[in-house]
Amino acid sequence: MNTRKTEILVGLFIAAGLLALFMLAMKVSNLNVYNSDSGYEITANFDDISGLKIKSPVTMAGVRIGRVSDIQFDSETFEAVVKIRIESQYKTLPKDSSASIYTAGLLGEKYIGLEPGGDEENLQQNDKLKLTQSSLVLEKLISRFVDSFVDKSSDK
Amino acid sequence: MLDFIQQLGRSGFDFFQRLGRANILFAHILGGIPGMLVRIPLVIQQILSVGVLSLLIILVSGLFVGMVLGLQGYNTLVDFGAEESLGVMVALSLVRELGPVVSALLFAGRAGSALTAEIGLMKATEQLSAMEMMAIDPIRRVLTPRFLAGFISMPLLAAIFSAVGVLGGHFVGVGLLGVDEGAYWSQMQDSVDLYDDIYNGVIKSLVFGVVVTWIAVFEGYDAVPTSEGVSRATTRTVVHSSLAVLGLDFILTAIMF
Amino acid sequence: MTDSAEPLVEIRNLSFARGDRMIFDGIDMDIQQGKVTAIMGPSGTGKTTLLRLIGGQIKPLTGTIKVDGIEVTELSRSALFQLRKRMGMLFQNGALLTDMNVYDNIAFPIREHTQLSEKVIRTLVTMKLQVVGLRGARELMPSELSGGMARRVAMARAIALDPMMMMYDEPFTGQDPISMGVLVRLIRELNDALGLTSIVVSHDIEEASSIADTIYLLSGGKVVAHGSADNLRESGSEWAKQFMNGLPDGPVPFHYPANDYAEDLLAGAKK
């Protein structure tokens, strides 16, 4: 076969393959959403994070502004230390914002919701969120509910 | 009884001899790669017959596999009210498993068998011997460019397969069954990770590309130089490389995910 | 080199076995510079194997093979390749590369081994094609050639690098009288015009003896007789007489060794 035609066909093939790879990277995967190099990191300690995972979303007012980048355990305070990476365009979050762990839907994924405070200063790299609320564990919730019933009936 | 044990011993012996020859050949092929870098046109010629001509079957199968995934996934997920996760399901199955594995199996059937038959026939018609007598190393001149072409083509074909499959799933899920378009893409993007899933999928297909082309060129080069020998070698290529792909896929999956 | 007493190929005490079967058992042979030497013998005596041994494609069990003073059996791979550039070999069916046309086939060894420009290569290839009379078939693919034409193209390819010697493996088998005549003439003419040394392996007595200066007769792994064609015909050896005259029965019996014929028939009747 004619060399020029061969080369053109092979060129098209390689271009198609690279385009497919590019599409997988950009459109299918989280490359454009989650880029570990940009943004800044803050930490928050929680008593209980059960269900939260690395890469779980972090939202404010329902909009995703970052992701959980690391989870560790502090063996002195027995708390979970969660590192959160906030995307670089959200620079002006108040320093006294609070973090809570919520569940999407009844059985869905856990995520961290941030609530803005009133501080003039903004969050910086390696700042720590002081106000946190742990995730709701269904068993604990139920047992508290049952306990309160037992207490009431014993009062009588 | 003793006959049986002898038979077993002989097959074992044959097996290890073949394995040894395959490894020597592999080393020889790899030794030819530096020389190939200055003769890219030879590799391009082979990418045409190995990669481009496998493209049609890859495109069609990818599309249909994606469409079936969309249909089956929808029927299962809708029972749990989770049809929004269809995109995740389609994309993860394709990128992690079906893309590399199915395209490697198709590649073995389409390109691998053709490689074996071509090289086996060149051997049967003394073309390889003739090259040797012209002081041209047939392994470097004939096998190395074919091997490189397979190595380059395989990940590209797998990527095309996955991409077309995702579009096929989109067509069925979003176009026909009414899954929300935004949910299809955004849930997918939330769960598919560039490194864990796509990168590992590409690594898988690279490994499969090496193994399938290696088996194909070895079987051709090692074939008994008769028409029967070549046809047997071609069959062996398809069977062995399919088994190798499935076995390796299990090992790679266990390591990666 | 010009001393014709010095043989170009010198084979001493060569033995080769395939499995348990001895193919050669202590062969001595001298191939004279500038001459056409025919190696003849019945089918299955390993004539082709001998060419492969000279070309260094296989190694002998014992013995030495010297080509142009170089010991073939002890060469490294790269030295062997250097030597092979000076040898041309014509395979039984030509062994043309099926994915290239005639022109590219002949240009193939030149392109692989030299850095010549396409212009020079074109001139060279055209000259080689003219020698074998196939200048008009330049664009044909090997599948479009007849058997005789394919062999002539393969000849042109074998002389593309101007070798010092040519080896022909059964060049006459399966040819019609015309292309046979063409091949016979070409082998002789090429040998004389290019100053080659030729080794022709064949069992076509007539054709081979018409061009050969010396003939070696092989049988049972040994050299049975050697000399010029006339010498062999007149020689005392029963075997040589049978082979050269194509008699069906003689030292080489018509029947493959078997038990007594009558007994064999009776054995079947008894069952």
CSV table of C-alpha atoms in Angstrom, one decimal, chain A residues 22-121:
chain,number,residue,atom,x,y,z
A,22,PHE,CA,-8.4,12.3,26.7
A,23,MET,CA,-12.2,11.9,26.8
A,24,LEU,CA,-11.9,9.2,29.5
A,25,ALA,CA,-9.7,11.5,31.5
A,26,MET,CA,-11.7,14.7,31.2
A,27,LYS,CA,-15.3,13.7,30.8
A,28,VAL,CA,-15.5,10.4,32.6
A,29,SER,CA,-13.1,10.7,35.5
A,30,ASN,CA,-12.8,13.4,38.2
A,31,LEU,CA,-9.7,15.0,36.7
A,32,ASN,CA,-11.3,18.4,36.1
A,33,VAL,CA,-13.2,18.3,39.4
A,34,TYR,CA,-10.5,17.2,41.7
A,35,ASN,CA,-7.0,18.5,41.2
A,36,SER,CA,-4.8,17.8,44.2
A,37,ASP,CA,-2.3,20.5,43.4
A,38,SER,CA,-4.6,23.5,43.5
A,39,GLY,CA,-6.4,25.0,46.5
A,40,TYR,CA,-5.6,25.0,50.2
A,41,GLU,CA,-5.9,22.6,53.0
A,42,ILE,CA,-7.7,23.0,56.3
A,43,THR,CA,-8.2,20.5,59.1
A,44,ALA,CA,-11.1,19.7,61.4
A,45,ASN,CA,-11.4,17.2,64.3
A,46,PHE,CA,-14.5,15.2,64.7
A,47,ASP,CA,-15.5,12.8,67.5
A,48,ASP,CA,-17.0,10.4,65.0
A,49,ILE,CA,-16.7,10.4,61.2
A,50,SER,CA,-18.1,6.9,60.5
A,51,GLY,CA,-18.9,6.6,56.8
A,52,LEU,CA,-16.7,9.5,55.7
A,53,LYS,CA,-14.1,8.6,53.1
A,54,ILE,CA,-11.1,10.2,51.4
A,55,LYS,CA,-12.5,12.2,48.4
A,56,SER,CA,-15.9,12.6,50.0
A,57,PRO,CA,-17.4,15.9,48.9
A,58,VAL,CA,-17.2,19.1,51.0
A,59,THR,CA,-20.0,21.5,50.4
A,60,MET,CA,-21.2,25.0,51.5
A,61,ALA,CA,-24.8,25.9,50.9
A,62,GLY,CA,-25.1,22.7,48.9
A,63,VAL,CA,-22.4,23.6,46.4
A,64,ARG,CA,-19.3,21.4,46.4
A,65,ILE,CA,-16.2,23.5,47.2
A,66,GLY,CA,-13.7,20.8,48.0
A,67,ARG,CA,-13.0,17.3,49.0
A,68,VAL,CA,-11.7,15.3,52.0
A,69,SER,CA,-8.0,14.7,51.2
A,70,ASP,CA,-6.9,12.8,54.3
A,71,ILE,CA,-8.3,11.1,57.4
A,72,GLN,CA,-6.2,10.3,60.4
A,73,PHE,CA,-6.7,9.3,64.0
A,74,ASP,CA,-5.3,11.3,66.9
A,75,SER,CA,-4.3,8.8,69.6
A,76,GLU,CA,-4.2,11.4,72.3
A,77,THR,CA,-7.6,13.1,72.0
A,78,PHE,CA,-9.2,10.0,70.4
A,79,GLU,CA,-10.6,12.2,67.6
A,80,ALA,CA,-10.5,11.8,63.9
A,81,VAL,CA,-8.4,14.4,62.1
A,82,VAL,CA,-9.8,15.2,58.7
A,83,LYS,CA,-7.9,17.2,56.2
A,84,ILE,CA,-10.1,19.1,53.7
A,85,ARG,CA,-8.9,20.6,50.5
A,86,ILE,CA,-10.8,23.6,49.4
A,87,GLU,CA,-10.6,24.6,45.7
A,88,SER,CA,-8.6,27.7,45.1
A,89,GLN,CA,-11.4,29.9,43.9
A,90,TYR,CA,-13.1,29.8,47.3
A,91,LYS,CA,-10.7,32.0,49.2
A,92,THR,CA,-12.9,34.0,51.3
A,93,LEU,CA,-14.4,31.6,53.8
A,94,PRO,CA,-14.7,33.1,57.3
A,95,LYS,CA,-12.3,31.7,59.9
A,96,ASP,CA,-15.0,30.7,62.3
A,97,SER,CA,-16.9,28.5,59.9
A,98,SER,CA,-18.2,25.3,61.3
A,99,ALA,CA,-18.2,21.8,59.8
A,100,SER,CA,-20.8,19.0,60.2
A,101,ILE,CA,-21.1,15.5,58.7
A,102,TYR,CA,-24.3,14.9,56.9
A,103,THR,CA,-25.7,12.0,54.9
A,104,ALA,CA,-27.0,12.5,51.3
A,105,GLY,CA,-30.4,10.8,51.4
A,106,LEU,CA,-31.3,8.2,53.9
A,107,LEU,CA,-28.7,5.7,53.0
A,108,GLY,CA,-26.4,7.7,50.7
A,109,GLU,CA,-22.9,8.9,50.9
A,110,LYS,CA,-21.5,11.0,53.8
A,111,TYR,CA,-20.3,14.5,53.1
A,112,ILE,CA,-19.1,17.5,55.1
A,113,GLY,CA,-21.2,20.6,55.1
A,114,LEU,CA,-19.5,23.9,56.0
A,115,GLU,CA,-21.5,26.7,57.6
A,116,PRO,CA,-20.1,30.2,57.4
A,117,GLY,CA,-19.4,32.1,60.5
A,118,GLY,CA,-19.1,35.9,61.0
A,119,ASP,CA,-15.4,36.4,61.3
A,120,GLU,CA,-13.7,39.1,59.2
A,121,GLU,CA,-10.6,37.0,58.7
